Short mmCIF file of N, CA and C in Angstrom, two decimals:
data_model
loop_
_atom_site.label_atom_id
_atom_site.label_comp_id
_atom_site.label_asym_id
_atom_site.label_seq_id
_atom_site.Cartn_x
_atom_site.Cartn_y
_atom_site.Cartn_z
N MET A 7 119.24 105.48 83.06
CA MET A 7 118.27 104.92 83.97
C MET A 7 118.74 105.18 85.41
N THR A 8 117.85 105.70 86.24
CA THR A 8 118.16 105.99 87.62
C THR A 8 117.79 104.80 88.50
N VAL A 9 118.70 104.42 89.37
CA VAL A 9 118.45 103.33 90.30
C VAL A 9 118.23 103.94 91.68
N THR A 10 117.10 103.62 92.29
CA THR A 10 116.79 104.12 93.62
C THR A 10 117.24 103.09 94.65
N THR A 11 118.03 103.54 95.60
CA THR A 11 118.47 102.67 96.68
C THR A 11 117.47 102.76 97.82
N LEU A 12 116.91 101.63 98.19
CA LEU A 12 115.95 101.59 99.29
C LEU A 12 116.68 101.42 100.61
N ILE A 13 116.17 102.08 101.65
CA ILE A 13 116.74 101.92 102.98
C ILE A 13 115.63 101.52 103.95
N SER A 14 116.02 101.00 105.09
CA SER A 14 115.06 100.57 106.10
C SER A 14 114.58 101.78 106.90
N PRO A 15 113.45 101.66 107.59
CA PRO A 15 113.02 102.75 108.47
C PRO A 15 114.07 103.09 109.52
N ALA A 16 114.74 102.10 110.07
CA ALA A 16 115.78 102.35 111.07
C ALA A 16 116.93 103.17 110.48
N GLU A 17 117.34 102.84 109.26
CA GLU A 17 118.40 103.61 108.59
C GLU A 17 117.94 105.04 108.33
N TYR A 18 116.69 105.20 107.93
CA TYR A 18 116.14 106.54 107.70
C TYR A 18 116.19 107.37 108.97
N LEU A 19 115.76 106.80 110.09
CA LEU A 19 115.73 107.56 111.34
C LEU A 19 117.12 107.99 111.77
N VAL A 20 118.12 107.15 111.57
CA VAL A 20 119.50 107.54 111.88
C VAL A 20 119.93 108.65 110.93
N GLN A 21 119.69 108.47 109.65
CA GLN A 21 120.06 109.47 108.64
C GLN A 21 119.38 110.80 108.93
N GLU A 22 118.12 110.76 109.32
CA GLU A 22 117.35 111.98 109.58
C GLU A 22 117.91 112.74 110.78
N THR A 23 118.40 112.03 111.76
CA THR A 23 118.99 112.65 112.94
C THR A 23 120.26 113.43 112.58
N LEU A 24 121.00 112.93 111.62
CA LEU A 24 122.28 113.53 111.24
C LEU A 24 122.16 114.56 110.12
N ALA A 25 121.05 114.57 109.41
CA ALA A 25 120.90 115.42 108.23
C ALA A 25 120.67 116.88 108.61
N PRO A 26 121.16 117.81 107.78
CA PRO A 26 120.94 119.24 108.05
C PRO A 26 119.55 119.73 107.61
N PHE A 27 118.77 118.87 106.97
CA PHE A 27 117.43 119.22 106.51
C PHE A 27 116.51 118.02 106.70
N LYS A 28 115.20 118.28 106.68
CA LYS A 28 114.23 117.20 106.89
C LYS A 28 113.93 116.48 105.58
N SER A 29 113.61 115.19 105.73
CA SER A 29 113.21 114.36 104.59
C SER A 29 112.02 113.52 104.99
N GLU A 30 111.27 113.09 103.99
CA GLU A 30 110.19 112.13 104.21
C GLU A 30 110.69 110.75 103.81
N TYR A 31 110.04 109.75 104.35
CA TYR A 31 110.38 108.36 104.05
C TYR A 31 109.14 107.70 103.49
N HIS A 32 109.22 107.24 102.24
CA HIS A 32 108.10 106.60 101.57
C HIS A 32 108.48 105.17 101.19
N ASP A 33 108.15 104.23 102.04
CA ASP A 33 108.33 102.82 101.72
C ASP A 33 109.74 102.51 101.20
N GLY A 34 110.75 103.01 101.91
CA GLY A 34 112.13 102.72 101.55
C GLY A 34 112.86 103.82 100.81
N VAL A 35 112.11 104.79 100.29
CA VAL A 35 112.70 105.89 99.52
C VAL A 35 112.70 107.16 100.38
N VAL A 36 113.84 107.84 100.44
CA VAL A 36 113.96 109.09 101.18
C VAL A 36 113.81 110.25 100.21
N ILE A 37 112.91 111.18 100.55
CA ILE A 37 112.62 112.32 99.68
C ILE A 37 112.88 113.60 100.47
N PRO A 38 113.87 114.41 100.05
CA PRO A 38 114.14 115.67 100.75
C PRO A 38 112.93 116.60 100.67
N MET A 39 112.67 117.30 101.76
CA MET A 39 111.56 118.24 101.79
C MET A 39 112.05 119.62 101.36
N ALA A 40 111.21 120.31 100.64
CA ALA A 40 111.52 121.67 100.21
C ALA A 40 111.39 122.62 101.41
N GLY A 41 112.12 123.70 101.37
CA GLY A 41 111.99 124.72 102.40
C GLY A 41 110.65 125.44 102.28
N THR A 42 110.32 126.21 103.28
CA THR A 42 109.06 126.95 103.26
C THR A 42 109.32 128.44 103.13
N SER A 43 108.28 129.14 102.75
CA SER A 43 108.39 130.59 102.58
C SER A 43 107.99 131.31 103.86
N ALA A 44 108.29 132.59 103.91
CA ALA A 44 107.88 133.41 105.05
C ALA A 44 106.36 133.42 105.18
N ASN A 45 105.66 133.50 104.06
CA ASN A 45 104.20 133.51 104.08
C ASN A 45 103.65 132.19 104.64
N HIS A 46 104.23 131.09 104.22
CA HIS A 46 103.83 129.77 104.73
C HIS A 46 103.99 129.72 106.25
N ASN A 47 105.15 130.15 106.74
CA ASN A 47 105.40 130.14 108.18
C ASN A 47 104.46 131.07 108.93
N LEU A 48 104.13 132.19 108.35
CA LEU A 48 103.19 133.12 108.97
C LEU A 48 101.80 132.49 109.10
N ILE A 49 101.36 131.81 108.06
CA ILE A 49 100.05 131.15 108.11
C ILE A 49 100.05 130.05 109.17
N VAL A 50 101.10 129.24 109.21
CA VAL A 50 101.19 128.17 110.22
C VAL A 50 101.17 128.77 111.62
N SER A 51 101.91 129.85 111.81
CA SER A 51 101.94 130.51 113.11
C SER A 51 100.56 131.04 113.51
N ASN A 52 99.86 131.62 112.56
CA ASN A 52 98.51 132.13 112.84
C ASN A 52 97.54 131.01 113.18
N VAL A 53 97.61 129.91 112.46
CA VAL A 53 96.73 128.77 112.75
C VAL A 53 97.06 128.20 114.13
N HIS A 54 98.34 128.10 114.44
CA HIS A 54 98.76 127.66 115.78
C HIS A 54 98.15 128.57 116.84
N GLY A 55 98.20 129.88 116.59
CA GLY A 55 97.65 130.85 117.53
C GLY A 55 96.15 130.72 117.72
N LEU A 56 95.45 130.21 116.74
CA LEU A 56 94.01 129.98 116.86
C LEU A 56 93.69 128.67 117.57
N ILE A 57 94.46 127.63 117.27
CA ILE A 57 94.17 126.31 117.84
C ILE A 57 94.59 126.22 119.30
N PHE A 58 95.77 126.72 119.63
CA PHE A 58 96.30 126.52 120.98
C PHE A 58 95.35 127.00 122.08
N PRO A 59 94.82 128.22 122.02
CA PRO A 59 93.92 128.64 123.10
C PRO A 59 92.65 127.79 123.19
N ALA A 60 92.22 127.25 122.07
CA ALA A 60 90.99 126.44 122.06
C ALA A 60 91.18 125.09 122.74
N ILE A 61 92.41 124.58 122.77
CA ILE A 61 92.65 123.25 123.35
C ILE A 61 93.49 123.29 124.62
N ASP A 62 93.95 124.47 125.02
CA ASP A 62 94.91 124.60 126.11
C ASP A 62 94.43 123.96 127.41
N ASP A 63 93.17 124.12 127.76
CA ASP A 63 92.65 123.58 129.02
C ASP A 63 92.07 122.18 128.86
N LEU A 64 92.17 121.62 127.69
CA LEU A 64 91.63 120.29 127.42
C LEU A 64 92.76 119.27 127.38
N ASN A 65 92.43 118.04 127.17
CA ASN A 65 93.43 116.97 127.16
C ASN A 65 93.98 116.75 125.75
N PHE A 66 94.56 117.82 125.17
CA PHE A 66 95.14 117.76 123.83
C PHE A 66 96.54 118.34 123.87
N VAL A 67 97.38 117.90 122.94
CA VAL A 67 98.74 118.43 122.80
C VAL A 67 98.91 118.88 121.35
N LEU A 68 99.47 120.08 121.15
CA LEU A 68 99.69 120.64 119.82
C LEU A 68 101.18 120.63 119.52
N PHE A 69 101.54 120.04 118.37
CA PHE A 69 102.93 119.97 117.95
C PHE A 69 103.14 120.77 116.67
N MET A 70 104.33 121.37 116.56
CA MET A 70 104.72 122.11 115.37
C MET A 70 105.34 121.16 114.34
N SER A 71 105.82 121.72 113.25
CA SER A 71 106.26 120.94 112.09
C SER A 71 107.53 120.11 112.29
N ASP A 72 108.21 120.24 113.41
CA ASP A 72 109.39 119.41 113.63
C ASP A 72 109.05 118.05 114.22
N MET A 73 107.78 117.83 114.56
CA MET A 73 107.37 116.53 115.08
C MET A 73 107.03 115.62 113.90
N ARG A 74 107.76 114.54 113.78
CA ARG A 74 107.58 113.61 112.67
C ARG A 74 106.37 112.70 112.95
N LEU A 75 105.66 112.35 111.89
CA LEU A 75 104.56 111.39 111.97
C LEU A 75 105.01 110.06 111.40
N SER A 76 104.69 108.99 112.09
CA SER A 76 104.92 107.65 111.58
C SER A 76 103.58 107.05 111.22
N ILE A 77 103.47 106.57 109.99
CA ILE A 77 102.24 105.94 109.51
C ILE A 77 102.61 104.52 109.08
N PRO A 78 102.61 103.59 110.03
CA PRO A 78 103.10 102.24 109.75
C PRO A 78 102.33 101.51 108.65
N HIS A 79 101.03 101.73 108.58
CA HIS A 79 100.21 101.00 107.61
C HIS A 79 100.67 101.24 106.17
N THR A 80 101.19 102.44 105.89
CA THR A 80 101.65 102.77 104.54
C THR A 80 103.17 102.95 104.48
N ASN A 81 103.86 102.63 105.59
CA ASN A 81 105.32 102.72 105.64
C ASN A 81 105.81 104.12 105.27
N LEU A 82 105.22 105.12 105.94
CA LEU A 82 105.52 106.52 105.67
C LEU A 82 105.95 107.22 106.96
N TYR A 83 107.01 108.03 106.84
CA TYR A 83 107.38 109.00 107.87
C TYR A 83 107.29 110.36 107.18
N THR A 84 106.60 111.30 107.81
CA THR A 84 106.42 112.60 107.20
C THR A 84 106.28 113.68 108.27
N TYR A 85 106.26 114.92 107.85
CA TYR A 85 106.10 116.05 108.75
C TYR A 85 104.89 116.87 108.29
N ALA A 86 103.95 117.09 109.17
CA ALA A 86 102.82 117.98 108.88
C ALA A 86 103.15 119.35 109.47
N ASP A 87 102.41 120.36 109.06
CA ASP A 87 102.66 121.70 109.59
C ASP A 87 102.29 121.81 111.06
N LEU A 88 101.15 121.25 111.43
CA LEU A 88 100.72 121.18 112.83
C LEU A 88 100.03 119.85 113.06
N VAL A 89 100.16 119.33 114.27
CA VAL A 89 99.52 118.06 114.63
C VAL A 89 98.96 118.19 116.04
N VAL A 90 97.73 117.74 116.22
CA VAL A 90 97.12 117.71 117.55
C VAL A 90 96.92 116.25 117.94
N VAL A 91 97.27 115.95 119.19
CA VAL A 91 97.09 114.61 119.75
C VAL A 91 96.09 114.71 120.89
N ALA A 92 95.15 113.79 120.95
CA ALA A 92 94.22 113.71 122.07
C ALA A 92 94.86 112.85 123.15
N GLY A 93 95.00 113.40 124.34
CA GLY A 93 95.64 112.65 125.42
C GLY A 93 97.14 112.66 125.29
N GLU A 94 97.75 111.56 125.65
CA GLU A 94 99.21 111.44 125.61
C GLU A 94 99.69 111.07 124.21
N PRO A 95 100.78 111.68 123.75
CA PRO A 95 101.34 111.27 122.47
C PRO A 95 101.88 109.85 122.55
N SER A 96 101.73 109.14 121.45
CA SER A 96 102.23 107.77 121.36
C SER A 96 103.48 107.78 120.48
N PHE A 97 104.59 107.35 121.05
CA PHE A 97 105.86 107.28 120.34
C PHE A 97 106.14 105.82 119.98
N PRO A 98 106.60 105.54 118.75
CA PRO A 98 106.79 104.14 118.34
C PRO A 98 107.98 103.44 119.01
N ASP A 99 108.87 104.21 119.61
CA ASP A 99 110.04 103.63 120.27
C ASP A 99 110.49 104.59 121.36
N GLU A 100 111.73 104.46 121.79
CA GLU A 100 112.23 105.31 122.88
C GLU A 100 112.46 106.76 122.44
N ARG A 101 112.41 107.01 121.16
CA ARG A 101 112.60 108.37 120.65
C ARG A 101 111.33 109.18 120.93
N ASP A 102 111.47 110.46 121.14
CA ASP A 102 110.28 111.29 121.36
C ASP A 102 110.14 112.35 120.26
N ASP A 103 110.61 112.02 119.06
CA ASP A 103 110.52 112.95 117.94
C ASP A 103 109.60 112.45 116.83
N THR A 104 108.90 111.35 117.10
CA THR A 104 107.99 110.76 116.12
C THR A 104 106.74 110.31 116.85
N ILE A 105 105.57 110.70 116.33
CA ILE A 105 104.32 110.28 116.96
C ILE A 105 103.49 109.43 115.99
N THR A 106 102.58 108.66 116.57
CA THR A 106 101.76 107.76 115.76
C THR A 106 100.26 107.99 115.96
N ASN A 107 99.87 108.93 116.82
CA ASN A 107 98.45 109.05 117.16
C ASN A 107 97.86 110.46 117.02
N PRO A 108 98.03 111.10 115.87
CA PRO A 108 97.39 112.42 115.71
C PRO A 108 95.88 112.28 115.55
N CYS A 109 95.14 113.26 116.06
CA CYS A 109 93.70 113.29 115.80
C CYS A 109 93.37 114.41 114.80
N LEU A 110 94.17 115.46 114.79
CA LEU A 110 94.02 116.57 113.84
C LEU A 110 95.36 116.82 113.19
N ILE A 111 95.35 116.93 111.86
CA ILE A 111 96.56 117.26 111.11
C ILE A 111 96.27 118.49 110.27
N VAL A 112 97.17 119.47 110.34
CA VAL A 112 97.02 120.72 109.60
C VAL A 112 98.13 120.82 108.56
N GLU A 113 97.74 121.10 107.32
CA GLU A 113 98.70 121.32 106.24
C GLU A 113 98.40 122.67 105.59
N VAL A 114 99.41 123.50 105.47
CA VAL A 114 99.31 124.75 104.72
C VAL A 114 99.85 124.46 103.34
N LEU A 115 99.01 124.63 102.35
CA LEU A 115 99.38 124.25 100.99
C LEU A 115 100.32 125.26 100.34
N SER A 116 101.17 124.73 99.49
CA SER A 116 101.99 125.57 98.62
C SER A 116 101.76 125.07 97.20
N ALA A 117 102.20 125.83 96.23
CA ALA A 117 101.99 125.44 94.84
C ALA A 117 102.61 124.07 94.55
N SER A 118 103.75 123.78 95.17
CA SER A 118 104.45 122.53 94.88
C SER A 118 103.87 121.32 95.61
N THR A 119 103.10 121.53 96.68
CA THR A 119 102.57 120.40 97.46
C THR A 119 101.06 120.28 97.42
N ARG A 120 100.38 121.22 96.80
CA ARG A 120 98.91 121.27 96.84
C ARG A 120 98.25 119.95 96.45
N ASP A 121 98.58 119.44 95.28
CA ASP A 121 97.93 118.21 94.81
C ASP A 121 98.29 117.02 95.69
N TYR A 122 99.54 116.92 96.08
CA TYR A 122 99.97 115.80 96.92
C TYR A 122 99.28 115.83 98.28
N ASP A 123 99.24 117.02 98.92
CA ASP A 123 98.62 117.13 100.24
C ASP A 123 97.12 116.84 100.19
N ARG A 124 96.47 117.21 99.12
CA ARG A 124 95.03 116.96 99.01
C ARG A 124 94.71 115.52 98.62
N GLY A 125 95.65 114.83 98.01
CA GLY A 125 95.39 113.48 97.51
C GLY A 125 96.13 112.41 98.27
N ASN A 126 97.39 112.20 97.89
CA ASN A 126 98.18 111.10 98.47
C ASN A 126 98.37 111.24 99.98
N THR A 127 98.71 112.44 100.44
CA THR A 127 98.93 112.62 101.87
C THR A 127 97.68 112.29 102.65
N PHE A 128 96.55 112.79 102.19
CA PHE A 128 95.28 112.53 102.87
C PHE A 128 94.98 111.04 102.91
N ALA A 129 95.27 110.33 101.83
CA ALA A 129 95.06 108.88 101.80
C ALA A 129 95.92 108.19 102.86
N HIS A 130 97.15 108.62 103.02
CA HIS A 130 98.02 108.06 104.07
C HIS A 130 97.45 108.36 105.45
N TYR A 131 97.08 109.62 105.69
CA TYR A 131 96.57 110.02 107.00
C TYR A 131 95.32 109.23 107.38
N ARG A 132 94.48 108.93 106.42
CA ARG A 132 93.23 108.22 106.73
C ARG A 132 93.47 106.81 107.25
N THR A 133 94.67 106.28 107.12
CA THR A 133 94.96 104.93 107.65
C THR A 133 95.33 104.96 109.13
N ILE A 134 95.49 106.14 109.72
CA ILE A 134 95.86 106.27 111.13
C ILE A 134 94.59 106.11 111.97
N PRO A 135 94.53 105.14 112.87
CA PRO A 135 93.31 104.90 113.65
C PRO A 135 92.83 106.11 114.46
N SER A 136 93.73 106.91 115.00
CA SER A 136 93.34 108.06 115.83
C SER A 136 92.95 109.30 115.01
N PHE A 137 93.22 109.29 113.72
CA PHE A 137 93.00 110.45 112.85
C PHE A 137 91.50 110.76 112.72
N ARG A 138 91.14 112.04 112.95
CA ARG A 138 89.74 112.46 112.87
C ARG A 138 89.50 113.62 111.90
N GLU A 139 90.41 114.59 111.89
CA GLU A 139 90.19 115.81 111.10
C GLU A 139 91.45 116.21 110.35
N TYR A 140 91.23 116.79 109.17
CA TYR A 140 92.33 117.27 108.32
C TYR A 140 92.00 118.69 107.93
N LEU A 141 92.79 119.64 108.39
CA LEU A 141 92.61 121.05 108.05
C LEU A 141 93.64 121.41 107.00
N VAL A 142 93.15 121.74 105.81
CA VAL A 142 94.02 122.08 104.69
C VAL A 142 93.74 123.52 104.33
N ASN A 143 94.80 124.34 104.33
CA ASN A 143 94.64 125.76 104.05
C ASN A 143 95.45 126.10 102.82
#
């Protein structure tokens, strides 16, 4: 029988700062994220190249996959492939590596994340008050 040790969000954020790889935080459980493929990165780069010129002169900010999302309503910290914020990004604390107010979230699907990104992830994202659009490729 496997025993899962739960940690607090504060412990996760410290651990994440020191870790050599990214992890998600799901209500006390830390889940290591799988690496991405060259094709995945190429698709993300191409989508970034399409979105950035469209919002460059507007009051939006586009973030890449290293910007963590905090979803307090479901106690989740996660990383999307791309995130757009309308206006100023909202940070939950003095750190500037986690945002709480995305309006557009982009996920490039892989075989291992397809079902999760279309189901559970979307359910989490829908609890964010600023969230408006979900682009899944």
